[in-house]
Coordinates of C-alpha atoms in Angstrom, one line a residue:
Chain T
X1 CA -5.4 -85.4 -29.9
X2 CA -8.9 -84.9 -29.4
X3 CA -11.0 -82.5 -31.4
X4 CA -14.0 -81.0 -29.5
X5 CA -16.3 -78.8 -31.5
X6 CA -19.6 -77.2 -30.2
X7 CA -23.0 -76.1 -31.6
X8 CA -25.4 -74.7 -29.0
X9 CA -24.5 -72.0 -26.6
X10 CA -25.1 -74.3 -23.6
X11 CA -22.7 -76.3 -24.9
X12 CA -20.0 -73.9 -25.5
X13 CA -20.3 -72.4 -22.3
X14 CA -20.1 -75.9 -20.8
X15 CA -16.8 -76.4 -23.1
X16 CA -15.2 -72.9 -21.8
X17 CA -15.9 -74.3 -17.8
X18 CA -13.9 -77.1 -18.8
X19 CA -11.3 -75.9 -20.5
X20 CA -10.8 -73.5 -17.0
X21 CA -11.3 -76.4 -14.4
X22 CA -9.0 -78.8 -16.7
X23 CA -6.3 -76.8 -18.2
X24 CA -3.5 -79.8 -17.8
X25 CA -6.0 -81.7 -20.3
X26 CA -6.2 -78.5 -23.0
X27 CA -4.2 -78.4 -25.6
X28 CA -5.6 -75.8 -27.2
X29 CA -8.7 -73.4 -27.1
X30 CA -10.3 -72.1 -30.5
X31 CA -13.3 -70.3 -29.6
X32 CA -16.4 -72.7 -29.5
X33 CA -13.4 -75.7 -29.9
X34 CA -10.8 -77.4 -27.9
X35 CA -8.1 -79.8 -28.8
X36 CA -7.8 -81.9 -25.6
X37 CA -4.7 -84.1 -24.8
X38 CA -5.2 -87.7 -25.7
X39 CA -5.0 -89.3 -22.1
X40 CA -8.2 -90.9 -20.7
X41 CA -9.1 -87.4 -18.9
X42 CA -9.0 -85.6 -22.3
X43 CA -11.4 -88.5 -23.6
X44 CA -13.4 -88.5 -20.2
X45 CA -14.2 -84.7 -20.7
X46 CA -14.9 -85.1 -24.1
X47 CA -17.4 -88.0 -23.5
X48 CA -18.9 -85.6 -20.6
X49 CA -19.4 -82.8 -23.1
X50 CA -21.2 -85.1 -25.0
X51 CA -23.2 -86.6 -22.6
X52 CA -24.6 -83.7 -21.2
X53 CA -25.2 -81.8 -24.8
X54 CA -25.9 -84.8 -26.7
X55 CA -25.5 -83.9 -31.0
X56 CA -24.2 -80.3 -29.8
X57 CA -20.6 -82.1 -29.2
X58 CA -18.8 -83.3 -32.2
X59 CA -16.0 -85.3 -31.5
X60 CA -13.0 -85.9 -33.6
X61 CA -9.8 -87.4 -33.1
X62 CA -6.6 -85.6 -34.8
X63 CA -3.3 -86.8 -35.1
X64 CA -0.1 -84.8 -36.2
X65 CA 0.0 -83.7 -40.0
X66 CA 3.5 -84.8 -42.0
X67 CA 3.4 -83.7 -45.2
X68 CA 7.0 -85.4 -45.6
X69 CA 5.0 -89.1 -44.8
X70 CA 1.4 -88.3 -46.4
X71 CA 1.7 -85.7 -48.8
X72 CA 3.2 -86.6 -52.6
X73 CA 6.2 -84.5 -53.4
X74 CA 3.7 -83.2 -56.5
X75 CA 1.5 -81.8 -54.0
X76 CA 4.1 -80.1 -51.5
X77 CA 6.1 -78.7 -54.7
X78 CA 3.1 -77.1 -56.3
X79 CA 1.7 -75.3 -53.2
X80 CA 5.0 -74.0 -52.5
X81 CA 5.3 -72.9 -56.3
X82 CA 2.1 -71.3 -56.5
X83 CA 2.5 -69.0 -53.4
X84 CA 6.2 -67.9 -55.0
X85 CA 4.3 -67.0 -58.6
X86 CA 4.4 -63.8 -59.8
X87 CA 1.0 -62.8 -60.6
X88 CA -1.1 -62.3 -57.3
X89 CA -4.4 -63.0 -59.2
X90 CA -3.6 -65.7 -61.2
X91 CA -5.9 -68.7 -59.8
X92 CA -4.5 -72.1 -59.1
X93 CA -6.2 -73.7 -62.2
X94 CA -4.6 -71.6 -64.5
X95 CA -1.3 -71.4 -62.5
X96 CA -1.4 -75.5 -62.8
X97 CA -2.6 -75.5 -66.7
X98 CA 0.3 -77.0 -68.9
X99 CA 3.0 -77.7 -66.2
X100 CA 3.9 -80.7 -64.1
X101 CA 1.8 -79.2 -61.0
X102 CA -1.4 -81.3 -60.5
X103 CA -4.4 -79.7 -61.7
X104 CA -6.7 -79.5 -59.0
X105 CA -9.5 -82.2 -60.0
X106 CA -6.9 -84.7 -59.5
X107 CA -6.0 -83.8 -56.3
X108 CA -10.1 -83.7 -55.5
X109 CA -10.0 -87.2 -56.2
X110 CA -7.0 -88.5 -54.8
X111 CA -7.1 -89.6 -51.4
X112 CA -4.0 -88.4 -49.4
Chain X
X1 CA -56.3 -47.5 -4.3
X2 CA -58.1 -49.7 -1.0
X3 CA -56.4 -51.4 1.3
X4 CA -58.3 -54.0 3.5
X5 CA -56.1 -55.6 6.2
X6 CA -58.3 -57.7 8.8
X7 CA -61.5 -55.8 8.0
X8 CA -59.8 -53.0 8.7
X9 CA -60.2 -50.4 5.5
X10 CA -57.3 -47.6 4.0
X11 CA -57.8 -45.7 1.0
X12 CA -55.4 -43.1 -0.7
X13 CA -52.4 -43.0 -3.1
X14 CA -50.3 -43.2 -0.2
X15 CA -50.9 -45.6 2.3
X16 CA -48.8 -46.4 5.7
X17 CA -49.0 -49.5 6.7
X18 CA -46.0 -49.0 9.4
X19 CA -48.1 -49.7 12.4
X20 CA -49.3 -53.3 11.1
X21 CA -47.5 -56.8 11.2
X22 CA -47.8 -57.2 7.3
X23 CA -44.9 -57.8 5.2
X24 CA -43.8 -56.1 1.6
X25 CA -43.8 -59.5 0.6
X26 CA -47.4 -60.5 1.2
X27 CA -48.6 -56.9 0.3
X28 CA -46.8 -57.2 -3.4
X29 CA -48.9 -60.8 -3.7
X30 CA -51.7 -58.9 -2.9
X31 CA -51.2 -56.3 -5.1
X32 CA -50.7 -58.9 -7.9
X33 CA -54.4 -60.3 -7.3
X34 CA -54.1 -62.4 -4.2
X35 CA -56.8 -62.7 -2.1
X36 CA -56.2 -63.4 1.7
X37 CA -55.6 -61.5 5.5
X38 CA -55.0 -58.2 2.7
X39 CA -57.3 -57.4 0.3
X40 CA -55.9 -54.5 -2.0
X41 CA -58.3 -52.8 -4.8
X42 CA -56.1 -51.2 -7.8
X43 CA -55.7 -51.3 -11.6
X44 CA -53.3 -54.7 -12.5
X45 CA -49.6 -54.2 -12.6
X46 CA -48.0 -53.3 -15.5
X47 CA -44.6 -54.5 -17.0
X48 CA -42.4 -52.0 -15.1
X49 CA -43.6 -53.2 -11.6
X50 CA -41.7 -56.5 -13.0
X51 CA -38.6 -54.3 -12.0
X52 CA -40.0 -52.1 -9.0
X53 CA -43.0 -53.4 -8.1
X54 CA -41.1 -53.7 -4.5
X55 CA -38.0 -51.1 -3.5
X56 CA -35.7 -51.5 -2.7
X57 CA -35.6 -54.5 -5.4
X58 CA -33.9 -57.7 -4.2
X59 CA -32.1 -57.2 -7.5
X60 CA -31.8 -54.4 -10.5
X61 CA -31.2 -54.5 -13.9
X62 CA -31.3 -51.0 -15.2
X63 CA -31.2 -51.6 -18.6
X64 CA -33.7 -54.0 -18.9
X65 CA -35.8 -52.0 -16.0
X66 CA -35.5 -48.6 -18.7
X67 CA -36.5 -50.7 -21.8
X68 CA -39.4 -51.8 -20.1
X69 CA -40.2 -48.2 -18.6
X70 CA -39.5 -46.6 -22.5
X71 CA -42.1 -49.7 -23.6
X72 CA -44.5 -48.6 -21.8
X73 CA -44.2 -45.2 -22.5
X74 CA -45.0 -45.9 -26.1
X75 CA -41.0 -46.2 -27.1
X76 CA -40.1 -48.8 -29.8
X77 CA -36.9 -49.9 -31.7
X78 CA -36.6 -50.1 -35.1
X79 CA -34.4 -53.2 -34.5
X80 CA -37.3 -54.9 -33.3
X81 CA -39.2 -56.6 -36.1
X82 CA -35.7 -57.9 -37.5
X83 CA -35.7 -59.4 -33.6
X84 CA -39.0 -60.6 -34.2
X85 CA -38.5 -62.6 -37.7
X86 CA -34.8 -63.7 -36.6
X87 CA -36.5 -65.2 -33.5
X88 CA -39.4 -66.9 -35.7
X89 CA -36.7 -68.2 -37.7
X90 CA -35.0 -69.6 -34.9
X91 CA -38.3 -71.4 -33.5
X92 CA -38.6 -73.2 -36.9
X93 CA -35.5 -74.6 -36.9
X94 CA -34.8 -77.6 -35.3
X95 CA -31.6 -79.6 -36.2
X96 CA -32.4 -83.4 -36.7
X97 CA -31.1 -86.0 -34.2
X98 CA -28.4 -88.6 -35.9
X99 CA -27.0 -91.6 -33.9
X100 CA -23.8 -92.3 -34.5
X101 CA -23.2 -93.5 -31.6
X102 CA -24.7 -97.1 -32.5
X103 CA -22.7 -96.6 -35.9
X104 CA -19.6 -96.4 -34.1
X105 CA -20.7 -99.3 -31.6
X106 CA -21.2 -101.9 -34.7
X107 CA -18.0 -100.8 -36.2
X108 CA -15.8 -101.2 -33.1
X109 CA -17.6 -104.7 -32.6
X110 CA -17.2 -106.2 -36.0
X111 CA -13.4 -105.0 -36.0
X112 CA -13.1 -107.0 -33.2
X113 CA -14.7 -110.0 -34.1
X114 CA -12.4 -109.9 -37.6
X115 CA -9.1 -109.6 -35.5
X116 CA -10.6 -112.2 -33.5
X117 CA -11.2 -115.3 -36.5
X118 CA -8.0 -113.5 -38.4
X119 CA -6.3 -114.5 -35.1
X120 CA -7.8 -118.1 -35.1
X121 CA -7.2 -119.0 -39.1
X122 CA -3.2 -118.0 -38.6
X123 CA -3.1 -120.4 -35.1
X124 CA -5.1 -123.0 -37.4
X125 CA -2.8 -122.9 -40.2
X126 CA 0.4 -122.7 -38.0
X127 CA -1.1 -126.2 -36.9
X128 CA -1.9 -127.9 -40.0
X129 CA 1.6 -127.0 -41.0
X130 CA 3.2 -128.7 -38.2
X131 CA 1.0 -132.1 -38.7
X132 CA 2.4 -132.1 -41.8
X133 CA 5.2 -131.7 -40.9
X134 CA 5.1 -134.6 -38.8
X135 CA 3.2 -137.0 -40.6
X136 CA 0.1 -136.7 -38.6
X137 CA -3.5 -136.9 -39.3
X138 CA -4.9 -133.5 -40.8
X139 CA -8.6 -133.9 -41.2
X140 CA -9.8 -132.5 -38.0
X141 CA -7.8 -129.5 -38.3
X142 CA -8.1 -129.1 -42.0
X143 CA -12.3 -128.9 -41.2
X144 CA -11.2 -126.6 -38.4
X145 CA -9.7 -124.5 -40.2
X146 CA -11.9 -124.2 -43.3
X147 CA -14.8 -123.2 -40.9
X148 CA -12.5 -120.5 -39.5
X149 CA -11.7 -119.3 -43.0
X150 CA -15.1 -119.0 -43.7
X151 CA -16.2 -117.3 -40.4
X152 CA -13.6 -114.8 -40.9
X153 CA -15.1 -113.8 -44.5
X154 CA -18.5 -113.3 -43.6
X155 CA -17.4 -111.0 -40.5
X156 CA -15.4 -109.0 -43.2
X157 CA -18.7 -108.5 -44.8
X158 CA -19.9 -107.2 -41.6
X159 CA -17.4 -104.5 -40.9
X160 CA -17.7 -103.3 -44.1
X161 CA -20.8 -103.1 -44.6
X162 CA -20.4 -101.6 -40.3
X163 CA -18.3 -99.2 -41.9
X164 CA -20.5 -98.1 -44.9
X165 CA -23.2 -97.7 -42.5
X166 CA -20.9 -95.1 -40.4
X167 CA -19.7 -93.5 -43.4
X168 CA -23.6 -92.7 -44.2
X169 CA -24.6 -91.9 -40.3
X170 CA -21.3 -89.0 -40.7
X171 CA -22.7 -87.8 -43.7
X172 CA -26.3 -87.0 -42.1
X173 CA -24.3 -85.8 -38.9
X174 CA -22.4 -83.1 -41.0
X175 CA -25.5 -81.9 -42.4
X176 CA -27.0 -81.7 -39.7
X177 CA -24.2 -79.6 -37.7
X178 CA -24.8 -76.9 -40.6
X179 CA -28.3 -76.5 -39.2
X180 CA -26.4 -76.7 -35.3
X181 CA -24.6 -73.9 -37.1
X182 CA -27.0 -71.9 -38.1
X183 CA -29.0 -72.3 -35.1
X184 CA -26.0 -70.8 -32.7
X185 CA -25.3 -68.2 -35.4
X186 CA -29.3 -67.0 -34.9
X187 CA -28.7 -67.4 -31.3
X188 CA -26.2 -65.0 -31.2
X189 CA -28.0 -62.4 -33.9
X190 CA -30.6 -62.5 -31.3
X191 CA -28.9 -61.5 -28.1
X192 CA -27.1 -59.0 -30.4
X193 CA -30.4 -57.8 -31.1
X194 CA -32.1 -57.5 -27.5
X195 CA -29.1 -55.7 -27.0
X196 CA -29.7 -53.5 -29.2
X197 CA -33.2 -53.2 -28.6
X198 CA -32.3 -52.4 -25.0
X199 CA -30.0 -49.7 -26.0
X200 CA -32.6 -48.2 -27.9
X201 CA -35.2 -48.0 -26.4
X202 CA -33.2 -46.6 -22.8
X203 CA -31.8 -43.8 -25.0
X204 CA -35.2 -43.0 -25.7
X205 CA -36.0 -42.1 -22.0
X206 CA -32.3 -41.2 -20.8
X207 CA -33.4 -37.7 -20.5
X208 CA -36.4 -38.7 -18.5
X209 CA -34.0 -40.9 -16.4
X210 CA -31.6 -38.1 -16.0
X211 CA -34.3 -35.5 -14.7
X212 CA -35.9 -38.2 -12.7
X213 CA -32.4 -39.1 -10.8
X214 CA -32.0 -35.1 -9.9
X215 CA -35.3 -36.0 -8.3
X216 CA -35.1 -39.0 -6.2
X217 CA -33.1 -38.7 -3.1
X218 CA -29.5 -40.5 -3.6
X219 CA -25.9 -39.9 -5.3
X220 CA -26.9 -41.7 -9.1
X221 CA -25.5 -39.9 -12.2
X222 CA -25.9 -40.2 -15.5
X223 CA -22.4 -40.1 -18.2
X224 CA -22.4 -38.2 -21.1
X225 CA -23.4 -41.1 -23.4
X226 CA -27.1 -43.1 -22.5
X227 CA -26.2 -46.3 -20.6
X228 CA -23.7 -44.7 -18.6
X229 CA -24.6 -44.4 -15.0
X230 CA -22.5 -43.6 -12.0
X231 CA -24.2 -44.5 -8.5
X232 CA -25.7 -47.1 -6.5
X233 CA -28.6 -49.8 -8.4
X234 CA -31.2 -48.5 -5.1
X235 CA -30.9 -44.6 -6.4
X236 CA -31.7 -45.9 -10.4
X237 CA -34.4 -48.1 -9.1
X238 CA -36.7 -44.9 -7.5
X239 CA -35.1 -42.9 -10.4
X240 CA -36.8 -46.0 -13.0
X241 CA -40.3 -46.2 -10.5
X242 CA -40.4 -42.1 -11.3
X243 CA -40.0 -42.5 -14.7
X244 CA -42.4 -45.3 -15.6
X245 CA -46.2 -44.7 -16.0
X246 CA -47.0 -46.8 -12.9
X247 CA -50.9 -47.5 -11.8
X248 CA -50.4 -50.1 -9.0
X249 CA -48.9 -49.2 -5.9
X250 CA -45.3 -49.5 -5.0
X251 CA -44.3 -51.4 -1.8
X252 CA -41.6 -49.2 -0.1
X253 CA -40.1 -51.2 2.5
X254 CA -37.1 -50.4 4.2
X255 CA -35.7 -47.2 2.0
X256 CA -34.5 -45.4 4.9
X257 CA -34.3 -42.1 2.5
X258 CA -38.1 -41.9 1.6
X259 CA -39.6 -41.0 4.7
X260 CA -43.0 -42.2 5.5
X261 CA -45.7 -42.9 2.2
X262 CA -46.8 -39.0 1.2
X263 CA -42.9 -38.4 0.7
X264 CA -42.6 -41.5 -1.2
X265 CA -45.7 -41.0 -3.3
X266 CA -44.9 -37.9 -4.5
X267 CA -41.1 -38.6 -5.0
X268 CA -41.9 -41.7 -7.0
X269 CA -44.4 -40.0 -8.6
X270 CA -46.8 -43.2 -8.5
X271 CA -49.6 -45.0 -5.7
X272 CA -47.1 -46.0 -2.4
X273 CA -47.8 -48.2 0.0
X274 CA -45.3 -48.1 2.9
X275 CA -44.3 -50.4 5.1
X276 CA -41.5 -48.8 7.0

């Protein structure tokens, strides 16, 4: 899919006008963003977005997220841990410290 | 105030001009300084004849017709010097341009000159195998295909280095969307606070605006809370001209409920000139 984010107001009202006139082509509408379908309409009113508002229109593609293909079982097992613990204030670091959950300046540095 | 129409002089605070050709459009130019066929002597307009300097107005905006009417009255917000210093710090900033674009371009081009040669080195190879194969003479092919090989490194260079180069120009484009950011995030502090400057400031003459309606012929009413009106945009405009400290005429043209330019004048409280 296509990620469409705005920065000016122009722009974002240009983006909602869009979004109205080509809902077939919207995935998705998050307030001054749209995820368009990725056909060449979705990529033709991205590129119009952009050449009408110029560095106002950022432009990103996206693709579905698997954490099953990408993510290391380490990774998917500790988040799931952590948000099962027991103390609510307990931060990730010290919720990590001297298990086999990653500690998270290995995971900064890993890319997925 | 001194009208002068074809040589012909009219003085007053209320002045008829039904039985001429003129039109409230020409007699609101004159009244803003232009000299031509009229010829009208009175103080300059001030910022409420921006809103009724002709009735009925083409178009109304109360709110912004009662802030400027409260301004001139001597009215201020207290929101207003947090307007002023948010809009100063919106002039000053101005988010730098990045091309990606070109960034991109170079990428996608040096891709496809490496698929390209990658391409050409497997058909080369594929060949010099089957020469060998056979027995035949590999020179030609061999020189072909070292060429290739060497081609296809030096575009490898490229695209990474193409690459590198888009990696930077992102970088600089992400920075620069936090100023993009900020900008729209002042943007909208600002209309947030010329609302609120425009709430202020008509609160300060709702009363005024509710006397003044009870006074102007038409059906307007005021809600309980200021900014609440109830009527037609024609009845708040003459309630708005009533209000506001006016010194140059209003052009009354075609208000079929002020009738004739002493009613007017004293109704809007302010220098008429009618036009019918």
């Amino acid at each position: 899919m296509l990620l469409v984010v705005t920065y000016s107001q122009g722009a974002r009202t240009t983006l909602r006008n869009v979004c109205r006139t080509h809902e077939s082509a919207v995935v998705r509408r998050l307030g001054r963003a749209a995820l368009f379908a990725e056909t060449e309409l979705g990529a033709f009113l991205a590129l119009r977005l952009r050449a009408k508002h110029g560095d106002d229109v950022q432009i990103e593609r996206t693709r579905p997220f698997n954490e099953f293909d990408t993510v290391p079982e380490s990774v998917r097992e500790a988040a799931a841990a952590y948000e099962d613990r027991e103390t609510a204030s307990t931060p990730y670091a010290k919720f990590a410290a001297g298990t086999d959950h990653p500690d998270p300046e290995t995971m900064r540095d890993a890319d997925l | 105030m001194r009208v002068r129409i074809d040589g012909r002089i009219r003085e007053g605070r209320a002045i008829d001009l039904t039985e001429t050709d003129v039109s409230a459009a020409a007699v609101v130019r004159a009244i803003d300084g232009e000299n031509g066929r009229i010829r009208i002597d009175c103080p300059p307009p001030s910022d409420p004849h921006d809103h009724v300097a002709r009735l009925p107005p083409m178009t109304f905006d109360r709110r912004a017709a009662l802030a400027t009417a409260a301004r001139a009255l001597g009215h201020t917000s207290p929101a207003e010097s947090q307007l002023e210093a948010t809009r100063t710090e919106l002039a000053d900033l101005s988010p730098p341009s990045v091309d990606v674009a070109a960034a991109r371009r170079r990428v996608a081009e040096t891709g496809a000159a490496e698929d390209r040669l990658r391409e050409r080195v497997a058909e080369l190879r594929g060949r010099l195998q089957a020469r060998r194969e056979t027995g035949a003479d590999t020179t030609a092919v061999e020189a072909q295909l070292d060429e290739a090989v060497s081609q296809l490194s030096a575009a490898e260079t490229e695209r990474i280095a193409a690459e590198q180069a888009l990696d930077r120009a992102e970088e600089a484009a992400r920075a620069a969307r936090d100023r993009r950011d900020r900008r729209l995030e002042l943007e909208d502090r600002v209309a947030n606070l010329e609302r609120e400057v425009r709430r202020d400031l008509a609160s300060a003459v709702w009363e005024r605006f509710r006397a003044a309606l009870r006074a102007v012929p038409g059906d307007g009413t005021v809600g309980p809370s200021p900014g609440a009106y109830d009527g037609d945009p024609v009845t708040a405009a003459l309630a708005v001209a009533r209000l506001a400290p006016l010194d140059a005429p209003v052009v009354v043209d075609g208000v079929e409920r002020l009738d004739g330019a002493e009613a007017a004048a004293s109704t809007l409280d302010a220098p008429v000139i009618y036009i019918g």
